[in-house]
Coordinates of C-alpha atoms in Angstrom, one line a residue:
Chain N
M190 CA -116.8 -75.4 -177.5
T191 CA -118.8 -76.3 -174.4
E192 CA -120.4 -79.7 -174.2
T193 CA -124.1 -79.8 -173.5
T194 CA -124.6 -81.5 -170.1
T195 CA -128.4 -81.5 -170.1
P196 CA -129.6 -82.7 -173.4
S197 CA -133.0 -81.3 -174.3
T198 CA -135.8 -83.7 -174.5
D199 CA -137.9 -81.4 -176.5
E200 CA -136.9 -81.4 -180.2
T201 CA -138.7 -78.2 -180.9
T202 CA -136.8 -76.1 -178.3
A203 CA -133.4 -77.6 -178.8
E204 CA -132.4 -74.8 -181.1
A205 CA -134.5 -72.1 -179.5
F206 CA -133.6 -68.6 -180.4
V207 CA -131.5 -66.8 -177.8
P208 CA -131.2 -63.1 -178.3
P209 CA -127.6 -61.9 -178.6
T210 CA -128.2 -59.3 -175.9
R211 CA -130.4 -59.5 -172.9
F212 CA -132.3 -56.3 -173.3
A213 CA -133.8 -56.7 -169.9
V214 CA -136.8 -55.3 -168.2
P215 CA -135.5 -54.1 -164.9
G216 CA -137.2 -56.6 -162.7
R217 CA -136.7 -54.4 -159.6
I218 CA -139.1 -51.8 -160.9
A219 CA -142.7 -52.7 -160.5
V220 CA -145.4 -50.7 -162.2
S221 CA -148.8 -50.6 -160.7
T222 CA -151.3 -51.5 -163.3
G223 CA -154.1 -50.0 -161.2
T224 CA -152.9 -46.5 -161.4
A225 CA -152.0 -46.8 -165.1
T226 CA -155.6 -47.2 -166.1
T227 CA -157.3 -44.7 -163.9
W228 CA -157.7 -41.1 -165.1
Q229 CA -157.2 -38.6 -162.3
T230 CA -157.9 -34.9 -162.2
A231 CA -154.7 -32.8 -162.0
T232 CA -155.2 -29.1 -161.1
L233 CA -152.7 -26.6 -162.3
T234 CA -151.2 -24.7 -159.4
E235 CA -148.2 -22.9 -160.8
I236 CA -146.5 -22.1 -164.1
R237 CA -142.7 -21.3 -164.1
R238 CA -140.9 -20.1 -167.2
E239 CA -137.7 -22.1 -167.9
T240 CA -136.6 -20.8 -171.3
P241 CA -138.2 -18.8 -174.1
D242 CA -139.8 -22.0 -175.3
A243 CA -140.2 -24.2 -172.2
A244 CA -142.2 -23.8 -169.0
T245 CA -142.8 -26.0 -166.0
F246 CA -146.4 -26.8 -165.1
R247 CA -147.0 -27.8 -161.5
F248 CA -150.1 -29.8 -160.7
A249 CA -151.9 -30.9 -157.5
V250 CA -152.8 -34.6 -158.0
P251 CA -154.1 -35.6 -154.5
A252 CA -154.5 -39.3 -155.3
W253 CA -151.1 -39.6 -157.0
E254 CA -149.6 -42.9 -155.8
G255 CA -146.1 -41.8 -156.4
H256 CA -143.6 -42.4 -159.2
L257 CA -139.9 -43.2 -159.8
P258 CA -137.6 -40.7 -161.5
G259 CA -137.8 -41.4 -165.3
H260 CA -141.5 -42.4 -165.3
H261 CA -143.9 -40.7 -167.6
L262 CA -147.6 -40.2 -167.6
M263 CA -150.4 -39.8 -170.2
L264 CA -152.2 -36.5 -170.2
R265 CA -155.5 -35.7 -171.9
L266 CA -157.4 -32.6 -172.8
T267 CA -161.0 -32.7 -173.8
A268 CA -162.7 -30.2 -176.1
G269 CA -166.3 -29.1 -175.7
D270 CA -167.4 -31.3 -178.6
G271 CA -165.9 -34.4 -177.0
Y272 CA -162.7 -34.4 -179.0
V273 CA -159.8 -35.8 -176.9
A274 CA -156.1 -35.2 -177.3
Q275 CA -153.7 -37.5 -175.4
R276 CA -149.9 -37.2 -175.0
H277 CA -147.2 -38.9 -173.1
Y278 CA -145.0 -36.6 -171.0
S279 CA -142.1 -37.3 -168.7
I280 CA -142.4 -36.3 -165.1
A281 CA -139.9 -33.6 -164.1
S282 CA -140.3 -33.6 -160.4
A283 CA -138.6 -36.0 -158.0
P284 CA -140.9 -38.4 -156.1
D285 CA -142.0 -36.7 -152.9
D286 CA -145.1 -36.7 -150.7
S287 CA -146.3 -33.2 -151.6
G288 CA -149.3 -34.4 -153.6
H289 CA -147.9 -32.5 -156.6
I290 CA -146.1 -33.4 -159.8
E291 CA -144.4 -31.2 -162.4
L292 CA -144.1 -31.4 -166.1
T293 CA -141.8 -29.3 -168.3
L294 CA -143.2 -28.8 -171.8
D295 CA -141.7 -27.2 -174.9
H296 CA -144.0 -25.0 -176.9
V297 CA -144.1 -27.2 -180.1
D298 CA -144.9 -25.3 -183.4
G299 CA -148.5 -26.1 -184.1
G300 CA -148.8 -28.4 -181.1
E301 CA -152.4 -28.6 -180.0
V302 CA -151.6 -29.8 -176.5
S303 CA -148.4 -27.8 -175.8
G304 CA -150.1 -24.8 -177.5
W305 CA -152.9 -25.0 -175.0
F306 CA -150.5 -25.1 -172.1
H307 CA -148.4 -22.2 -173.3
T308 CA -151.1 -19.9 -174.5
V309 CA -154.3 -20.8 -172.6
A310 CA -153.6 -22.6 -169.3
R311 CA -153.6 -20.7 -166.0
P312 CA -153.5 -21.8 -162.4
G313 CA -156.9 -23.4 -161.4
D314 CA -157.3 -25.2 -164.7
S315 CA -157.7 -28.9 -164.6
V316 CA -156.6 -31.7 -167.0
E317 CA -156.6 -35.4 -166.7
V318 CA -153.6 -37.7 -166.2
R319 CA -153.0 -41.4 -165.7
G320 CA -149.8 -43.1 -164.6
P321 CA -147.1 -43.4 -163.7
L322 CA -146.3 -45.4 -166.8
S323 CA -143.4 -47.6 -168.1
G324 CA -140.9 -48.7 -165.6
F325 CA -138.4 -49.3 -168.3
F326 CA -136.8 -45.9 -168.2
A327 CA -137.2 -45.5 -164.4
W328 CA -134.2 -45.1 -162.1
P329 CA -134.9 -45.8 -158.4
G330 CA -131.5 -44.5 -157.4
D331 CA -129.8 -47.8 -156.7
R332 CA -127.2 -48.0 -159.5
P333 CA -124.6 -45.5 -160.9
A334 CA -126.4 -43.4 -163.5
L335 CA -125.0 -41.8 -166.6
L336 CA -127.6 -39.5 -167.9
V337 CA -127.5 -38.0 -171.4
G338 CA -130.1 -35.6 -172.7
A339 CA -130.8 -32.9 -175.2
G340 CA -133.4 -30.1 -175.3
S341 CA -136.5 -31.1 -173.3
G342 CA -135.0 -34.6 -173.2
V343 CA -133.4 -33.5 -170.0
V344 CA -136.8 -33.5 -168.2
P345 CA -136.9 -37.2 -166.9
L346 CA -133.1 -36.9 -166.2
M347 CA -133.8 -33.9 -164.0
S348 CA -136.2 -36.0 -162.0
M349 CA -133.4 -38.4 -161.4
L350 CA -130.9 -35.6 -160.5
R351 CA -133.4 -34.0 -158.1
H352 CA -134.1 -37.4 -156.5
H353 CA -130.4 -38.0 -156.1
R354 CA -130.1 -34.6 -154.3
A355 CA -133.2 -34.8 -152.3
R356 CA -132.3 -38.2 -150.8
G357 CA -128.6 -37.4 -150.4
L358 CA -127.7 -40.5 -152.4
D359 CA -124.0 -41.3 -152.8
V360 CA -124.4 -43.6 -155.8
P361 CA -122.5 -41.9 -158.7
L362 CA -124.6 -39.8 -161.1
R363 CA -123.3 -37.8 -164.1
L364 CA -125.4 -35.7 -166.5
L365 CA -124.4 -34.6 -170.0
V366 CA -126.9 -32.1 -171.3
S367 CA -127.0 -30.6 -174.8
A368 CA -128.8 -27.4 -175.7
R369 CA -128.7 -25.0 -178.6
S370 CA -127.6 -22.0 -176.4
P371 CA -127.3 -21.1 -172.7
E372 CA -130.6 -19.3 -173.1
E373 CA -132.3 -22.5 -174.2
L374 CA -130.8 -24.7 -171.5
I375 CA -133.7 -25.9 -169.4
Y376 CA -133.0 -25.9 -165.6
A377 CA -129.8 -23.9 -166.1
G378 CA -129.7 -22.7 -162.5
E379 CA -129.9 -26.2 -161.0
Y380 CA -126.9 -28.0 -162.4
G381 CA -123.8 -28.7 -160.3
D382 CA -120.5 -30.5 -160.6
E383 CA -122.2 -33.6 -161.8
T384 CA -123.3 -31.9 -165.0
T385 CA -121.5 -31.0 -168.3
A386 CA -123.4 -28.8 -170.6
V387 CA -122.8 -29.0 -174.4
F388 CA -123.9 -26.1 -176.6
T389 CA -124.5 -26.7 -180.3
R390 CA -125.1 -23.1 -181.6
V391 CA -124.1 -20.5 -179.1
A392 CA -121.9 -21.1 -176.0
P393 CA -120.7 -18.9 -173.1
D394 CA -117.2 -17.4 -173.4
G395 CA -114.5 -20.0 -173.3
V396 CA -116.8 -22.9 -174.0
P397 CA -116.5 -24.5 -177.4
V398 CA -119.6 -24.7 -179.7
G399 CA -120.4 -28.1 -181.2
R400 CA -122.4 -31.2 -180.8
M401 CA -121.8 -33.9 -178.2
A402 CA -118.7 -35.9 -179.0
T403 CA -116.5 -38.7 -177.9
A404 CA -114.5 -36.1 -175.8
H405 CA -117.5 -35.6 -173.6
V406 CA -118.3 -39.3 -173.2
A407 CA -114.9 -41.0 -173.1
P408 CA -113.7 -39.6 -169.7
L409 CA -116.9 -40.8 -168.0
L410 CA -116.6 -44.3 -169.4
A411 CA -112.9 -44.4 -168.6
E412 CA -113.7 -44.0 -165.0
Q413 CA -116.3 -46.6 -164.4
P414 CA -117.9 -46.8 -161.0
P415 CA -118.1 -50.2 -159.3
G416 CA -120.7 -52.2 -161.3
G417 CA -120.5 -49.8 -164.2
W418 CA -123.0 -47.2 -165.4
E419 CA -126.6 -47.6 -166.3
A420 CA -127.0 -45.2 -169.2
Y421 CA -130.2 -43.2 -169.8
I422 CA -130.6 -41.3 -173.0
C423 CA -133.5 -38.9 -173.8
G424 CA -134.0 -36.6 -176.7
S425 CA -135.1 -36.4 -180.3
N426 CA -134.5 -39.6 -182.3
G427 CA -131.6 -37.9 -184.1
F428 CA -129.9 -37.1 -180.8
A429 CA -130.7 -40.5 -179.3
E430 CA -129.1 -42.2 -182.3
H431 CA -126.0 -40.0 -182.1
A432 CA -125.6 -40.3 -178.3
S433 CA -126.2 -44.0 -178.2
R434 CA -123.5 -44.6 -180.9
L435 CA -121.1 -42.5 -178.9
L436 CA -121.7 -44.5 -175.8
V437 CA -121.4 -47.8 -177.5
Q438 CA -118.2 -46.7 -179.3
A439 CA -116.8 -45.7 -175.9
G440 CA -117.5 -49.1 -174.4
Q441 CA -120.9 -48.9 -172.8
P442 CA -122.7 -52.2 -173.1
V443 CA -125.8 -52.0 -175.4
D444 CA -128.0 -53.8 -172.9
R445 CA -127.2 -51.1 -170.3
I446 CA -128.5 -48.2 -172.4
R447 CA -132.1 -47.2 -172.1
I448 CA -133.5 -44.7 -174.6
E449 CA -136.5 -42.5 -174.6
R450 CA -137.0 -40.8 -178.0
F451 CA -139.4 -38.2 -179.1
G452 CA -140.3 -37.4 -182.7
Chain S
M190 CA -167.0 -35.6 -169.9
N191 CA -164.3 -33.5 -168.2
V192 CA -164.0 -30.5 -170.6
T193 CA -160.7 -28.6 -170.5
R194 CA -161.3 -24.8 -170.4
G195 CA -160.3 -23.1 -173.6
F196 CA -159.2 -26.3 -175.4
T197 CA -160.6 -26.8 -178.9
G198 CA -158.0 -29.0 -180.5
R199 CA -156.6 -28.4 -183.9
P200 CA -159.0 -28.0 -186.9
R201 CA -159.9 -31.5 -188.0
A202 CA -162.1 -33.4 -190.3
H203 CA -163.9 -36.5 -189.1
N204 CA -161.7 -39.4 -190.0
P205 CA -163.3 -42.8 -189.7
G206 CA -159.8 -44.4 -189.9
L207 CA -158.6 -42.8 -186.7
P208 CA -159.0 -45.0 -183.6
P209 CA -160.1 -43.2 -180.4
G210 CA -157.5 -41.1 -178.7
Q211 CA -155.2 -41.1 -181.8
Y212 CA -154.1 -38.2 -184.0
D213 CA -152.9 -38.2 -187.6
A214 CA -149.1 -37.9 -187.6
G215 CA -149.1 -36.9 -191.3
D216 CA -145.8 -37.4 -193.0
D217 CA -144.0 -37.9 -189.6
W218 CA -143.0 -41.4 -188.6
P219 CA -141.7 -41.1 -185.0
V220 CA -139.1 -43.6 -183.8
L221 CA -139.9 -45.0 -180.4
S222 CA -137.6 -47.9 -179.8
A223 CA -136.2 -48.1 -176.3
E224 CA -132.9 -49.8 -177.2
V225 CA -129.8 -48.9 -179.2
T226 CA -130.5 -49.4 -183.0
P227 CA -128.6 -52.5 -183.9
D228 CA -126.1 -52.6 -186.7
L229 CA -127.7 -55.6 -188.4
S230 CA -127.0 -56.4 -192.1
P231 CA -129.2 -58.6 -194.3
V232 CA -126.3 -61.1 -194.4
D233 CA -126.6 -61.5 -190.6
W234 CA -130.4 -61.5 -190.4
T235 CA -132.2 -64.7 -189.7
L236 CA -135.8 -65.6 -188.7
R237 CA -136.6 -68.6 -186.7
I238 CA -140.0 -70.0 -185.9
D239 CA -140.1 -72.7 -183.3
G240 CA -141.9 -73.8 -180.2
L241 CA -145.2 -75.7 -180.6
V242 CA -144.7 -76.5 -184.3
A243 CA -144.2 -79.7 -186.3
E244 CA -141.0 -78.4 -188.0
P245 CA -139.1 -75.6 -186.4
R246 CA -137.1 -73.7 -189.0
T247 CA -134.7 -70.9 -189.6
W248 CA -134.7 -68.7 -192.7
D249 CA -131.9 -66.6 -193.8
W250 CA -132.3 -63.4 -196.0
E251 CA -132.3 -65.3 -199.3
Q252 CA -134.5 -68.1 -198.2
A253 CA -137.1 -65.6 -196.8
H254 CA -137.0 -63.6 -200.0
A255 CA -137.7 -66.8 -202.0
L256 CA -141.1 -67.0 -200.5
P257 CA -144.1 -65.4 -202.4
T258 CA -144.0 -61.6 -201.8
S259 CA -146.9 -59.9 -200.1
A260 CA -147.5 -56.2 -199.4
Y261 CA -149.4 -54.3 -196.7
E262 CA -150.9 -51.0 -197.7
G263 CA -152.9 -49.3 -195.0
D264 CA -152.7 -47.6 -191.6
I265 CA -150.6 -48.0 -188.5
H266 CA -151.3 -46.9 -184.9
C267 CA -148.9 -46.3 -182.1
V268 CA -149.9 -46.5 -178.5
T269 CA -148.2 -43.1 -177.8
S270 CA -151.2 -41.7 -179.8
W271 CA -150.1 -41.1 -183.3
S272 CA -151.5 -42.9 -186.3
K273 CA -150.1 -42.9 -189.8
F274 CA -152.2 -43.4 -192.9
G275 CA -151.6 -45.1 -196.2
V276 CA -148.2 -46.7 -195.4
R277 CA -146.8 -49.3 -197.8
F278 CA -144.7 -52.2 -196.6
G279 CA -143.3 -55.0 -198.7
G280 CA -142.3 -58.5 -197.6
V281 CA -143.9 -61.8 -197.0
S282 CA -147.1 -62.8 -195.3
L283 CA -146.5 -64.5 -192.0
D284 CA -148.9 -67.2 -193.2
A285 CA -146.1 -68.4 -195.7
F286 CA -143.7 -68.9 -192.8
L287 CA -146.4 -70.6 -190.6
E288 CA -147.4 -73.0 -193.3
A289 CA -143.8 -74.2 -193.4
V290 CA -143.5 -74.9 -189.7
R291 CA -147.1 -76.2 -189.1
P292 CA -148.2 -75.0 -185.7
D293 CA -149.7 -77.6 -183.4
P294 CA -153.5 -77.5 -183.1
A295 CA -153.0 -76.8 -179.4
A296 CA -151.1 -73.6 -180.2
T297 CA -152.8 -70.4 -179.1
H298 CA -150.2 -67.7 -178.7
A299 CA -146.8 -66.6 -179.8
V300 CA -143.9 -64.4 -178.7
A301 CA -142.1 -62.4 -181.3
Y302 CA -138.4 -61.8 -180.5
A303 CA -136.1 -59.2 -181.9
H304 CA -132.4 -59.5 -182.5
T305 CA -132.0 -56.9 -179.7
G306 CA -133.8 -59.1 -177.2
Y307 CA -137.0 -57.1 -177.3
S308 CA -140.2 -59.3 -177.3
A309 CA -143.9 -58.9 -177.8
N310 CA -146.6 -61.5 -177.2
L311 CA -149.5 -62.1 -179.6
P312 CA -152.5 -64.4 -179.9
L313 CA -151.8 -66.7 -182.8
T314 CA -155.0 -65.6 -184.5
D315 CA -153.5 -62.1 -184.8
L316 CA -150.5 -63.5 -186.7
S317 CA -152.4 -65.6 -189.2
G318 CA -155.1 -65.2 -191.8
G319 CA -153.3 -62.4 -193.8
R320 CA -153.1 -60.1 -190.7
A321 CA -149.3 -60.1 -190.2
W322 CA -146.2 -59.8 -192.3
I323 CA -142.4 -59.9 -192.2
V324 CA -141.4 -56.8 -194.1
W325 CA -138.1 -55.4 -195.5
E326 CA -139.4 -52.6 -197.7
Y327 CA -141.0 -49.3 -196.8
D328 CA -142.5 -47.3 -199.6
G329 CA -140.6 -49.4 -202.1
K330 CA -137.2 -48.9 -200.5
P331 CA -135.2 -51.0 -197.9
L332 CA -136.7 -50.6 -194.4
P333 CA -134.4 -48.1 -192.5
A334 CA -132.6 -49.5 -189.5
E335 CA -134.3 -47.1 -187.0
H336 CA -137.6 -48.5 -188.2
G337 CA -136.6 -52.1 -187.7
G338 CA -134.6 -52.8 -190.8
P339 CA -133.4 -55.0 -192.3
A340 CA -136.6 -56.8 -191.4
R341 CA -139.5 -56.4 -188.9
L342 CA -142.8 -57.9 -188.0
I343 CA -145.8 -55.9 -188.8
V344 CA -149.2 -56.6 -187.2
P345 CA -151.0 -53.4 -188.4
H346 CA -154.4 -54.0 -186.7
L347 CA -152.7 -53.8 -183.3
Y348 CA -150.8 -51.0 -181.6
F349 CA -147.4 -50.8 -183.2
W350 CA -145.3 -52.0 -180.3
K351 CA -146.5 -55.5 -181.3
S352 CA -144.8 -55.1 -184.6
A353 CA -141.4 -56.1 -183.4
K354 CA -138.5 -54.4 -185.1
W355 CA -135.3 -56.4 -186.1
I356 CA -137.4 -59.5 -185.9
A357 CA -135.4 -62.6 -185.1
G358 CA -137.8 -65.3 -184.1
I359 CA -141.4 -66.2 -183.3
R360 CA -142.0 -68.9 -180.7
I361 CA -145.4 -70.6 -180.8
L362 CA -146.9 -71.4 -177.4
D363 CA -150.1 -73.0 -175.9
H364 CA -150.3 -70.1 -173.4
D365 CA -149.8 -66.3 -173.3
E366 CA -146.4 -65.0 -172.1
P367 CA -146.1 -61.2 -171.6
G368 CA -143.4 -59.5 -173.7
F369 CA -141.2 -56.5 -173.1
W370 CA -143.8 -53.7 -172.8
E371 CA -146.5 -56.0 -171.5
Q372 CA -144.2 -56.7 -168.5
N373 CA -144.0 -52.9 -168.2
G374 CA -147.7 -52.5 -167.8
Y375 CA -148.9 -52.4 -171.3
H376 CA -152.0 -54.3 -172.6
A377 CA -151.6 -58.0 -173.5
R378 CA -153.4 -57.5 -176.9
G379 CA -153.3 -53.9 -177.8
N380 CA -156.3 -53.4 -180.1
P381 CA -156.4 -49.6 -181.0
W382 CA -160.1 -49.6 -181.7
E383 CA -160.7 -50.8 -178.1
E384 CA -158.1 -48.5 -176.8
Q385 CA -156.3 -51.4 -175.1
R386 CA -153.2 -49.3 -174.1
Y387 CA -152.4 -50.5 -170.6
S388 CA -153.0 -53.6 -168.6
G389 CA -156.6 -53.4 -167.3
D390 CA -157.9 -51.2 -170.2

């Protein structure tokens, strides 16, 4: 047992609670509070189909102050009677100076916002956005990144992968991505050697069908880069619970796992 | 008003319980924690209240359960824009804990800490007067781990990120200290009726 060398003079803080893990805010990532509160007009310039259920929507946002890979934004649609619908969406595009950002949205059954995007929206339409928001899940490209996503959970991770490529970064990056079938794998044409795809329902010839498992995770954690991995998990809550347990069991420290879940 | 062409929204009845910018999540209860769900059993759970108080104290599971029970039945509102109506939580009013530690008259704020290290800051007035609870039951059953079980704080009149899951401690202060999401750009108070989502709102 270590002796206390600096006795506390304050009785009330002598036994102050110390969390067992330091689940830290990454201090190196600043969020501008100015841009987070300002609604800006985003004009739809292009729609690209990704899978039968997902499409990418490209917007011109001339006053966009930039973002980091992993950031999200809040988007709102306004009906003629004043009704407003707001949703958080991850940004798919890498930070660049094009004055454009991209979102990739699943067509959710009965989704009032995703339904509008997939059945009504066309280039020239405008919506409102504010952000970027939440530096917690952001990755500036300075530390080895182990990215794990499922379904449209791959969207913020793709921003990281694109950033890695666009900047020619040599910091290690690996991506594990899960999809129901090759047809439903978002950004299928963009993956390279850094990516392992896992298929839960239908797989290409020679690839086993099944959910993400220790066999996918263990080799990555067995070969840790200097300083270890920062892990980023994004997907449904069920997937996030499963994937985070796999990583912890394989030895990834809990305070170096960041999770973004959607319901 | 910046009307979106062709957007009508889903059919809806006027709901006076729905704060601005929120939608009714119905039976869904999304999970939005940013950390790994801890494997925390009631035997390991403790709650400490310290800081600017006359008698700092730590309760274990049995000691906390010996306090008079109190339930919250009402609505909750998440900053990501869903609201959930008519939820039932069972536990103990935070007033019962505060009475035991006796906050200093100079105390104005608090920071709630989770066993994971997550934190959220709150004005003390939002934690007292029957407005906050430590709960371990949801709908009459043990609170699931992914929703903060074995025990969480609930402060239902504020956005739900203030209702720290896996509650471990509350530190009483004479000043405001931003917590986890507040350091990430979210609002210091988070009143859904004022739409206090982000710092500066």
